Amino acid sequence: MAFMMRYGHFVDRQGDTIDEVMAVYMPKGKSYTGLDQVEIFCHGGRQVATNILNEIVASGARVAEPGEFTKLAFLSGRIDLARAEAVAEIIGANTDSSFHAAKEHLLGAYAEHIHMLREEIIGIIAEVEASIDFPEEEIDPADTRRLIHMVDAIIRQIDDLARTYTGGRIIKEGYKIAISGRPNAGKSSLFNLLLRQQRALVTPTAGTTRDYLSEWIDLDGFAVNLIDTAGLRKGGGAIEKAGRKSAIKIISDADLLIWIIDLSEKDWLTKLQADLKFIKKHIKLLVGNKIDLLKDYRKVLGQAKDADLTPISCLTGKGINELKKKLVGSINDNMPDLTSGLVVTSARHQQKLKQAVKYLRAAKKKMSQSDSPEITAFDLRQAAGAIDEITGKVYTEDILERIFSRFCIGK
Ligand SMILES: Nc1nc2c(ncn2[C@@H]2O[C@H](COP(=O)(O)OP(=O)(O)OP(=O)(O)O)[C@@H](O)[C@H]2O)c(=O)[nH]1
Ligand SMILES: [Mg+2]
């Protein structure tokens, strides 16, 4: 039966019309949830919808939990868990790249790849278990070598997939760039410049920014979360100390650190050398600011032999385009190829993939030690089980609760 949309009046229990509406009935097996389903289309506006909803609830219905429709779709077997999660990603996508990745997940290339990996593991389990059934027969070492080879190939594939999460997380959550440096270096000035608005307070007083400021910018189609932090220096009052503490946390969470220094200071190089020790663990871009105050900034930069500094002036805007190009380059270096659709954007999936790799490695070790096939099969089954949790072949109420509670109501 084709769906048919009907026109009519929505009347309350007293018989009064609330609104002129359209309604469509979707029978069991053909609806999103897989259950009998009706959708009512009323006029836009909060109050009309609220009145209709109240009337339906008063007649015995209840409001859906967040993600309940998609959860029902999963429970009725219409979609697997990876696709259900992709629905939430589609809704949450706020850049073209996150939308693209989510769409690929929903279309299924990703789920199919996961399914294929699972089938490969199941194939190996079958072979290993076959030797359990015939314990009297000697296992041919060539067979063992072949199986180890197959396990190795799967480990590599799963490992590669799990690694795409570095880029996948960026696609989903945005690329975090923290601007940090000593007080008065021009952090807030750079923040405003990249934001193209006077968002942060800029003053000649060192220690102006105490709390951090966080804004979103679009850099070449990527969502970038730009964070201006308090300047880092010893001493200062309690407020400055608290600001410094939060700045250090932000720096360690960032995907990229912009460390900005004031090139107009006589002792900038000594300071920079001390700073580099402090930030050595971070992925960073060193920026030399206030070149407008220097007669020959190239000569000044030449003093820093091994440190690669990007010269800018927040006052004149010189060097900003070059800096932006470097920022985009740094994002691109971290991004996976999106065209294949094989990008892990969920921390849960990454964790399950890593778990699978762990069990596969254990199985491989046991195979090469010629342990009993029962023990090897156990590890392989654990690996397949971890993969099954991604697609939802195996799930617990707890997992469903965690996934669907993140949805918005009505999805
Ligand atoms: N001449 C010159 N002055 C600049 C430049 N960039 C920033 N300044 C000045 O330097 C001072 C400090 O700038 P801010 O952007 O507030 O520096 P900050 O690093 O955020 O400082 P705190 O928040 O106090 O740590 C202000 O007086 C700015 O106008 C620049 O490129 N050239
Ligand atoms: Mg500031």
GROMACS .gro file of C-alpha atoms and ligand atoms in nm:
model
  444
    1MET     CA    1   0.000   0.000   0.000
    2ALA     CA    2   0.128   0.340  -0.089
    3PHE     CA    3   0.123   0.601   0.183
    4MET     CA    4  -0.161   0.846   0.147
    5MET     CA    5  -0.176   1.189   0.297
    6ARG     CA    6  -0.521   1.306   0.403
    7TYR     CA    7  -0.651   1.650   0.475
    8GLY     CA    8  -0.883   1.713   0.771
    9HIS     CA    9  -0.948   1.890   1.097
   10PHE     CA   10  -0.789   1.804   1.426
   11VAL     CA   11  -1.068   1.823   1.684
   12ASP     CA   12  -1.034   1.805   2.059
   13ARG     CA   13  -1.246   1.583   2.283
   14GLN     CA   14  -1.516   1.850   2.305
   15GLY     CA   15  -1.540   1.852   1.928
   16ASP     CA   16  -1.375   2.191   1.880
   17THR     CA   17  -1.134   2.224   1.592
   18ILE     CA   18  -0.775   2.296   1.695
   19ASP     CA   19  -0.625   2.320   1.346
   20GLU     CA   20  -0.656   2.219   0.984
   21VAL     CA   21  -0.404   1.942   0.937
   22MET     CA   22  -0.267   1.680   0.702
   23ALA     CA   23  -0.203   1.329   0.830
   24VAL     CA   24  -0.032   1.023   0.695
   25TYR     CA   25  -0.069   0.666   0.816
   26MET     CA   26   0.229   0.433   0.782
   27PRO     CA   27   0.149   0.070   0.847
   28LYS     CA   28   0.358  -0.171   1.048
   29GLY     CA   29   0.669  -0.280   0.861
   30LYS     CA   30   0.668   0.025   0.637
   31SER     CA   31   0.724   0.303   0.886
   32TYR     CA   32   1.046   0.444   1.031
   33THR     CA   33   0.996   0.264   1.361
   34GLY     CA   34   0.864  -0.053   1.200
   35LEU     CA   35   0.541  -0.012   1.401
   36ASP     CA   36   0.204   0.134   1.300
   37GLN     CA   37   0.272   0.504   1.280
   38VAL     CA   38   0.081   0.824   1.212
   39GLU     CA   39   0.231   1.163   1.138
   40ILE     CA   40   0.026   1.478   1.170
   41PHE     CA   41   0.127   1.797   0.992
   42CYS     CA   42  -0.016   2.109   1.150
   43HIS     CA   43   0.052   2.477   1.098
   44GLY     CA   44   0.390   2.593   1.215
   45GLY     CA   45   0.412   2.767   1.550
   46ARG     CA   46   0.465   2.645   1.900
   47GLN     CA   47   0.115   2.681   2.039
   48VAL     CA   48  -0.071   2.487   1.769
   49ALA     CA   49   0.167   2.194   1.802
   50THR     CA   50   0.153   2.208   2.183
   51ASN     CA   51  -0.229   2.207   2.185
   52ILE     CA   52  -0.244   1.911   1.948
   53LEU     CA   53   0.019   1.724   2.146
   54ASN     CA   54  -0.163   1.789   2.475
   55GLU     CA   55  -0.484   1.658   2.326
   56ILE     CA   56  -0.313   1.339   2.204
   57VAL     CA   57  -0.149   1.284   2.542
   58ALA     CA   58  -0.481   1.344   2.721
   59SER     CA   59  -0.628   1.070   2.502
   60GLY     CA   60  -0.377   0.817   2.631
   61ALA     CA   61  -0.054   0.857   2.433
   62ARG     CA   62   0.276   0.951   2.590
   63VAL     CA   63   0.558   1.171   2.465
   64ALA     CA   64   0.852   0.979   2.318
   65GLU     CA   65   1.184   0.963   2.499
   66PRO     CA   66   1.483   1.119   2.322
   67GLY     CA   67   1.580   0.892   2.033
   68GLU     CA   68   1.292   0.653   2.100
   69PHE     CA   69   1.176   0.641   1.736
   70THR     CA   70   1.524   0.550   1.617
   71LYS     CA   71   1.560   0.302   1.903
   72LEU     CA   72   1.238   0.133   1.790
   73ALA     CA   73   1.370   0.125   1.435
   74PHE     CA   74   1.678  -0.055   1.566
   75LEU     CA   75   1.482  -0.295   1.789
   76SER     CA   76   1.247  -0.385   1.505
   77GLY     CA   77   1.555  -0.474   1.298
   78ARG     CA   78   1.502  -0.205   1.039
   79ILE     CA   79   1.846  -0.048   1.090
   80ASP     CA   80   2.162  -0.160   1.269
   81LEU     CA   81   2.312   0.027   1.559
   82ALA     CA   82   2.584   0.195   1.352
   83ARG     CA   83   2.316   0.341   1.124
   84ALA     CA   84   2.103   0.447   1.422
   85GLU     CA   85   2.402   0.639   1.555
   86ALA     CA   86   2.450   0.794   1.211
   87VAL     CA   87   2.098   0.939   1.236
   88ALA     CA   88   2.208   1.131   1.545
   89GLU     CA   89   2.523   1.241   1.362
   90ILE     CA   90   2.323   1.370   1.067
   91ILE     CA   91   2.107   1.575   1.301
   92GLY     CA   92   2.409   1.701   1.493
   93ALA     CA   93   2.622   1.779   1.187
   94ASN     CA   94   2.716   2.145   1.179
   95THR     CA   95   2.968   2.151   0.898
   96ASP     CA   96   2.972   2.010   0.551
   97SER     CA   97   3.246   1.762   0.641
   98SER     CA   98   3.060   1.623   0.946
   99PHE     CA   99   2.742   1.597   0.741
  100HIS     CA  100   2.929   1.414   0.467
  101ALA     CA  101   3.080   1.161   0.708
  102ALA     CA  102   2.745   1.104   0.882
  103LYS     CA  103   2.568   1.055   0.551
  104GLU     CA  104   2.820   0.793   0.444
  105HIS     CA  105   2.760   0.614   0.774
  106LEU     CA  106   2.387   0.620   0.717
  107LEU     CA  107   2.416   0.497   0.360
  108GLY     CA  108   2.596   0.195   0.493
  109ALA     CA  109   2.944   0.162   0.337
  110TYR     CA  110   3.084   0.182   0.688
  111ALA     CA  111   2.844  -0.075   0.834
  112GLU     CA  112   2.915  -0.306   0.541
  113HIS     CA  113   3.288  -0.281   0.599
  114ILE     CA  114   3.237  -0.362   0.968
  115HIS     CA  115   3.017  -0.655   0.870
  116MET     CA  116   3.282  -0.783   0.629
  117LEU     CA  117   3.547  -0.770   0.903
  118ARG     CA  118   3.318  -0.969   1.127
  119GLU     CA  119   3.258  -1.232   0.859
  120GLU     CA  120   3.634  -1.271   0.812
  121ILE     CA  121   3.680  -1.336   1.183
  122ILE     CA  122   3.389  -1.584   1.181
  123GLY     CA  123   3.556  -1.761   0.887
  124ILE     CA  124   3.873  -1.809   1.090
  125ILE     CA  125   3.675  -1.925   1.393
  126ALA     CA  126   3.512  -2.192   1.176
  127GLU     CA  127   3.851  -2.322   1.065
  128VAL     CA  128   3.994  -2.319   1.416
  129GLU     CA  129   3.687  -2.493   1.555
  130ALA     CA  130   3.704  -2.759   1.287
  131SER     CA  131   4.030  -2.879   1.440
  132ILE     CA  132   3.858  -2.901   1.782
  133ASP     CA  133   3.623  -3.159   1.632
  134PHE     CA  134   3.911  -3.374   1.509
  135PRO     CA  135   4.161  -3.367   1.795
  136GLU     CA  136   4.332  -3.688   1.680
  137GLU     CA  137   4.448  -3.527   1.356
  138GLU     CA  138   4.776  -3.342   1.354
  139ILE     CA  139   4.738  -2.974   1.266
  140ASP     CA  140   4.943  -2.894   0.960
  141PRO     CA  141   5.190  -2.613   1.045
  142ALA     CA  142   5.126  -2.465   0.701
  143ASP     CA  143   4.758  -2.431   0.798
  144THR     CA  144   4.851  -2.254   1.119
  145ARG     CA  145   5.076  -2.017   0.927
  146ARG     CA  146   4.799  -1.940   0.684
  147LEU     CA  147   4.552  -1.867   0.967
  148ILE     CA  148   4.802  -1.643   1.145
  149HIS     CA  149   4.847  -1.460   0.818
  150MET     CA  150   4.471  -1.407   0.791
  151VAL     CA  151   4.446  -1.283   1.152
  152ASP     CA  152   4.730  -1.042   1.079
  153ALA     CA  153   4.549  -0.901   0.778
  154ILE     CA  154   4.233  -0.842   0.982
  155ILE     CA  155   4.430  -0.679   1.262
  156ARG     CA  156   4.579  -0.439   1.010
  157GLN     CA  157   4.240  -0.349   0.864
  158ILE     CA  158   4.075  -0.293   1.201
  159ASP     CA  159   4.375  -0.099   1.327
  160ASP     CA  160   4.364   0.129   1.022
  161LEU     CA  161   3.995   0.189   1.075
  162ALA     CA  162   4.040   0.266   1.446
  163ARG     CA  163   4.310   0.518   1.357
  164THR     CA  164   4.070   0.723   1.144
  165TYR     CA  165   3.910   0.832   1.470
  166THR     CA  166   4.176   1.104   1.511
  167GLY     CA  167   4.024   1.274   1.207
  168GLY     CA  168   3.673   1.147   1.275
  169ARG     CA  169   3.661   1.317   1.612
  170ILE     CA  170   3.772   1.642   1.449
  171ILE     CA  171   3.497   1.610   1.188
  172LYS     CA  172   3.239   1.558   1.456
  173GLU     CA  173   3.355   1.785   1.735
  174GLY     CA  174   3.555   2.043   1.544
  175TYR     CA  175   3.926   2.117   1.549
  176LYS     CA  176   4.036   2.271   1.875
  177ILE     CA  177   4.294   2.548   1.851
  178ALA     CA  178   4.417   2.709   2.172
  179ILE     CA  179   4.594   3.044   2.161
  180SER     CA  180   4.846   3.072   2.439
  181GLY     CA  181   5.162   3.253   2.534
  182ARG     CA  182   5.296   3.503   2.783
  183PRO     CA  183   5.083   3.795   2.905
  184ASN     CA  184   5.049   4.083   2.659
  185ALA     CA  185   5.187   3.886   2.364
  186GLY     CA  186   4.871   3.963   2.165
  187LYS     CA  187   4.665   3.644   2.216
  188SER     CA  188   4.333   3.823   2.239
  189SER     CA  189   4.426   4.047   1.945
  190LEU     CA  190   4.489   3.739   1.730
  191PHE     CA  191   4.170   3.576   1.858
  192ASN     CA  192   3.967   3.882   1.753
  193LEU     CA  193   4.141   3.899   1.419
  194LEU     CA  194   4.066   3.537   1.330
  195LEU     CA  195   3.711   3.581   1.455
  196ARG     CA  196   3.674   3.908   1.260
  197GLN     CA  197   3.509   4.076   1.558
  198GLN     CA  198   3.614   4.251   1.877
  199ARG     CA  199   3.513   3.964   2.101
  200ALA     CA  200   3.795   3.964   2.358
  201LEU     CA  201   3.911   4.260   2.559
  202VAL     CA  202   4.248   4.394   2.444
  203THR     CA  203   4.445   4.630   2.667
  204PRO     CA  204   4.814   4.720   2.721
  205THR     CA  205   4.785   4.577   3.074
  206ALA     CA  206   4.943   4.234   3.110
  207GLY     CA  207   4.693   3.989   3.256
  208THR     CA  208   4.384   4.127   3.080
  209THR     CA  209   4.237   3.788   2.993
  210ARG     CA  210   4.165   3.587   3.305
  211ASP     CA  211   3.900   3.341   3.200
  212TYR     CA  212   3.914   3.169   2.863
  213LEU     CA  213   3.697   3.261   2.563
  214SER     CA  214   3.573   3.002   2.318
  215GLU     CA  215   3.426   3.068   1.973
  216TRP     CA  216   3.369   2.882   1.648
  217ILE     CA  217   3.514   2.984   1.314
  218ASP     CA  218   3.498   2.824   0.973
  219LEU     CA  219   3.840   2.762   0.824
  220ASP     CA  220   3.816   2.629   0.472
  221GLY     CA  221   3.500   2.431   0.552
  222PHE     CA  222   3.624   2.294   0.882
  223ALA     CA  223   3.462   2.386   1.209
  224VAL     CA  224   3.734   2.524   1.431
  225ASN     CA  225   3.690   2.585   1.799
  226LEU     CA  226   3.918   2.878   1.877
  227ILE     CA  227   4.006   2.940   2.240
  228ASP     CA  228   4.173   3.248   2.384
  229THR     CA  229   4.341   3.179   2.716
  230ALA     CA  230   4.492   3.371   3.004
  231GLY     CA  231   4.862   3.456   2.965
  232LEU     CA  232   5.105   3.221   3.132
  233ARG     CA  233   5.346   3.375   3.380
  234LYS     CA  234   5.454   3.313   3.736
  235GLY     CA  235   5.290   3.496   4.024
  236GLY     CA  236   4.979   3.707   3.995
  237GLY     CA  237   4.676   3.701   4.223
  238ALA     CA  238   4.429   3.423   4.286
  239ILE     CA  239   4.224   3.508   3.976
  240GLU     CA  240   4.527   3.496   3.750
  241LYS     CA  241   4.632   3.167   3.905
  242ALA     CA  242   4.289   3.016   3.838
  243GLY     CA  243   4.304   3.147   3.479
  244ARG     CA  244   4.644   2.991   3.436
  245LYS     CA  245   4.517   2.656   3.561
  246SER     CA  246   4.231   2.652   3.311
  247ALA     CA  247   4.468   2.765   3.034
  248ILE     CA  248   4.698   2.469   3.099
  249LYS     CA  249   4.404   2.229   3.080
  250ILE     CA  250   4.287   2.387   2.754
  251ILE     CA  251   4.634   2.363   2.604
  252SER     CA  252   4.655   1.995   2.681
  253ASP     CA  253   4.311   1.925   2.530
  254ALA     CA  254   4.377   2.121   2.211
  255ASP     CA  255   4.447   1.963   1.872
  256LEU     CA  256   4.681   2.250   1.795
  257LEU     CA  257   4.846   2.512   2.008
  258ILE     CA  258   4.923   2.857   1.872
  259TRP     CA  259   5.207   2.985   2.089
  260ILE     CA  260   5.236   3.356   2.036
  261ILE     CA  261   5.533   3.569   2.137
  262ASP     CA  262   5.599   3.941   2.137
  263LEU     CA  263   5.892   3.995   1.899
  264SER     CA  264   5.926   4.357   2.007
  265GLU     CA  265   6.060   4.251   2.346
  266LYS     CA  266   6.439   4.260   2.371
  267ASP     CA  267   6.466   3.924   2.545
  268TRP     CA  268   6.205   3.740   2.335
  269LEU     CA  269   6.447   3.466   2.230
  270THR     CA  270   6.549   3.380   2.587
  271LYS     CA  271   6.183   3.370   2.684
  272LEU     CA  272   6.095   3.155   2.383
  273GLN     CA  273   6.367   2.906   2.467
  274ALA     CA  274   6.223   2.870   2.817
  275ASP     CA  275   5.869   2.846   2.675
  276LEU     CA  276   5.963   2.569   2.434
  277LYS     CA  277   6.058   2.344   2.723
  278PHE     CA  278   5.715   2.395   2.871
  279ILE     CA  279   5.524   2.325   2.547
  280LYS     CA  280   5.751   2.061   2.399
  281LYS     CA  281   5.488   1.787   2.416
  282HIS     CA  282   5.227   1.977   2.218
  283ILE     CA  283   5.155   2.003   1.847
  284LYS     CA  284   5.219   2.370   1.800
  285LEU     CA  285   5.256   2.660   1.565
  286LEU     CA  286   5.491   2.934   1.682
  287VAL     CA  287   5.379   3.284   1.597
  288GLY     CA  288   5.594   3.598   1.631
  289ASN     CA  289   5.369   3.901   1.682
  290LYS     CA  290   5.412   4.280   1.663
  291ILE     CA  291   5.646   4.282   1.362
  292ASP     CA  292   5.516   4.634   1.289
  293LEU     CA  293   5.736   4.755   1.576
  294LEU     CA  294   6.051   4.612   1.419
  295LYS     CA  295   6.272   4.776   1.160
  296ASP     CA  296   6.371   4.446   1.001
  297TYR     CA  297   6.168   4.154   1.134
  298ARG     CA  298   6.338   3.901   0.907
  299LYS     CA  299   6.671   3.977   1.069
  300VAL     CA  300   6.515   3.946   1.414
  301LEU     CA  301   6.357   3.612   1.320
  302GLY     CA  302   6.695   3.494   1.196
  303GLN     CA  303   6.814   3.488   1.558
  304ALA     CA  304   6.586   3.193   1.625
  305LYS     CA  305   6.779   2.941   1.421
  306ASP     CA  306   6.588   2.619   1.481
  307ALA     CA  307   6.247   2.757   1.581
  308ASP     CA  308   6.011   2.807   1.286
  309LEU     CA  309   5.820   3.126   1.361
  310THR     CA  310   5.533   3.266   1.155
  311PRO     CA  311   5.568   3.645   1.161
  312ILE     CA  312   5.248   3.850   1.202
  313SER     CA  313   5.122   4.184   1.315
  314CYS     CA  314   4.779   4.187   1.473
  315LEU     CA  315   4.786   4.564   1.441
  316THR     CA  316   4.832   4.580   1.063
  317GLY     CA  317   4.705   4.231   0.976
  318LYS     CA  318   5.031   4.147   0.802
  319GLY     CA  319   5.104   3.773   0.788
  320ILE     CA  320   4.753   3.668   0.889
  321ASN     CA  321   4.671   3.502   0.556
  322GLU     CA  322   4.994   3.306   0.571
  323LEU     CA  323   4.905   3.198   0.925
  324LYS     CA  324   4.555   3.091   0.817
  325LYS     CA  325   4.706   2.881   0.538
  326LYS     CA  326   4.928   2.705   0.790
  327LEU     CA  327   4.629   2.640   1.015
  328VAL     CA  328   4.431   2.486   0.730
  329GLY     CA  329   4.736   2.278   0.639
  330SER     CA  330   4.762   2.147   0.992
  331ILE     CA  331   4.393   2.046   0.991
  332ASN     CA  332   4.429   1.874   0.654
  333ASP     CA  333   4.729   1.679   0.780
  334ASN     CA  334   4.505   1.529   1.045
  335MET     CA  335   4.208   1.452   0.824
  336PRO     CA  336   4.127   1.113   0.681
  337ASP     CA  337   4.008   1.071   0.323
  338LEU     CA  338   3.635   1.120   0.342
  339THR     CA  339   3.546   0.979   0.003
  340SER     CA  340   3.557   0.616   0.115
  341GLY     CA  341   3.311   0.677   0.400
  342LEU     CA  342   3.528   0.466   0.625
  343VAL     CA  343   3.582   0.711   0.905
  344VAL     CA  344   3.521   0.632   1.269
  345THR     CA  345   3.351   0.931   1.429
  346SER     CA  346   3.234   0.761   1.745
  347ALA     CA  347   3.449   0.707   2.054
  348ARG     CA  348   3.241   0.398   2.128
  349HIS     CA  349   3.325   0.241   1.793
  350GLN     CA  350   3.692   0.321   1.830
  351GLN     CA  351   3.697   0.157   2.170
  352LYS     CA  352   3.528  -0.158   2.034
  353LEU     CA  353   3.768  -0.176   1.739
  354LYS     CA  354   4.066  -0.148   1.972
  355GLN     CA  355   3.916  -0.422   2.186
  356ALA     CA  356   3.881  -0.645   1.881
  357VAL     CA  357   4.245  -0.582   1.789
  358LYS     CA  358   4.352  -0.674   2.142
  359TYR     CA  359   4.172  -1.009   2.126
  360LEU     CA  360   4.297  -1.081   1.776
  361ARG     CA  361   4.655  -1.018   1.888
  362ALA     CA  362   4.600  -1.255   2.180
  363ALA     CA  363   4.459  -1.518   1.943
  364LYS     CA  364   4.754  -1.477   1.709
  365LYS     CA  365   4.998  -1.525   1.994
  366LYS     CA  366   4.820  -1.842   2.102
  367MET     CA  367   4.818  -1.974   1.749
  368SER     CA  368   5.192  -1.925   1.714
  369GLN     CA  369   5.247  -2.098   2.048
  370SER     CA  370   5.031  -2.385   1.919
  371ASP     CA  371   4.794  -2.349   2.215
  372SER     CA  372   4.480  -2.556   2.209
  373PRO     CA  373   4.229  -2.447   1.944
  374GLU     CA  374   3.961  -2.402   2.213
  375ILE     CA  375   4.154  -2.118   2.376
  376THR     CA  376   4.231  -1.956   2.043
  377ALA     CA  377   3.868  -1.978   1.937
  378PHE     CA  378   3.764  -1.813   2.262
  379ASP     CA  379   3.978  -1.505   2.188
  380LEU     CA  380   3.855  -1.491   1.830
  381ARG     CA  381   3.497  -1.504   1.948
  382GLN     CA  382   3.564  -1.216   2.189
  383ALA     CA  383   3.699  -1.018   1.894
  384ALA     CA  384   3.390  -1.091   1.686
  385GLY     CA  385   3.178  -0.997   1.989
  386ALA     CA  386   3.344  -0.656   2.013
  387ILE     CA  387   3.265  -0.595   1.644
  388ASP     CA  388   2.908  -0.711   1.699
  389GLU     CA  389   2.864  -0.442   1.959
  390ILE     CA  390   2.930  -0.180   1.692
  391THR     CA  391   2.650  -0.298   1.466
  392GLY     CA  392   2.429  -0.389   1.759
  393LYS     CA  393   2.415  -0.762   1.689
  394VAL     CA  394   2.505  -0.782   2.055
  395TYR     CA  395   2.390  -0.505   2.286
  396THR     CA  396   2.293  -0.428   2.641
  397GLU     CA  397   2.023  -0.192   2.769
  398ASP     CA  398   2.306   0.016   2.907
  399ILE     CA  399   2.461   0.070   2.564
  400LEU     CA  400   2.124   0.159   2.410
  401GLU     CA  401   2.051   0.401   2.692
  402ARG     CA  402   2.383   0.577   2.640
  403ILE     CA  403   2.341   0.602   2.263
  404PHE     CA  404   1.979   0.708   2.241
  405SER     CA  405   1.975   0.949   2.534
  406ARG     CA  406   2.198   1.174   2.323
  407PHE     CA  407   1.930   1.211   2.058
  408CYS     CA  408   1.687   1.497   2.070
  409ILE     CA  409   1.319   1.437   2.143
  410GLY     CA  410   1.111   1.327   1.849
  411LYS     CA  411   1.389   1.152   1.656
  412LIG     N1  412   5.217   4.734   1.796
  412LIG     C1  413   5.145   4.627   1.814
  412LIG     N2  414   5.074   4.610   1.926
  412LIG     C2  415   4.999   4.498   1.941
  412LIG     C3  416   4.996   4.397   1.842
  412LIG     N3  417   4.916   4.297   1.886
  412LIG     C4  418   4.872   4.336   2.007
  412LIG     N4  419   4.921   4.454   2.042
  412LIG     C5  420   4.899   4.530   2.167
  412LIG     O1  421   4.951   4.453   2.275
  412LIG     C6  422   4.873   4.470   2.392
  412LIG     C7  423   4.827   4.335   2.444
  412LIG     O2  424   4.739   4.275   2.351
  412LIG     P1  425   4.637   4.162   2.393
  412LIG     O3  426   4.578   4.110   2.268
  412LIG     O4  427   4.547   4.209   2.499
  412LIG     O5  428   4.738   4.056   2.452
  412LIG     P2  429   4.706   3.925   2.535
  412LIG     O6  430   4.815   3.830   2.503
  412LIG     O7  431   4.569   3.880   2.515
  412LIG     O8  432   4.727   3.975   2.684
  412LIG     P3  433   4.672   3.912   2.822
  412LIG     O9  434   4.530   3.875   2.803
  412LIG    O10  435   4.689   4.024   2.918
  412LIG    O11  436   4.760   3.797   2.851
  412LIG     C8  437   4.756   4.560   2.350
  412LIG    O12  438   4.786   4.692   2.388
  412LIG     C9  439   4.752   4.546   2.200
  412LIG    O13  440   4.699   4.658   2.136
  412LIG    C10  441   5.072   4.418   1.722
  412LIG    O14  442   5.076   4.337   1.630
  412LIG     N5  443   5.144   4.532   1.714
  413MG      MG  444   4.415   3.850   2.642
   0.00000   0.00000   0.00000
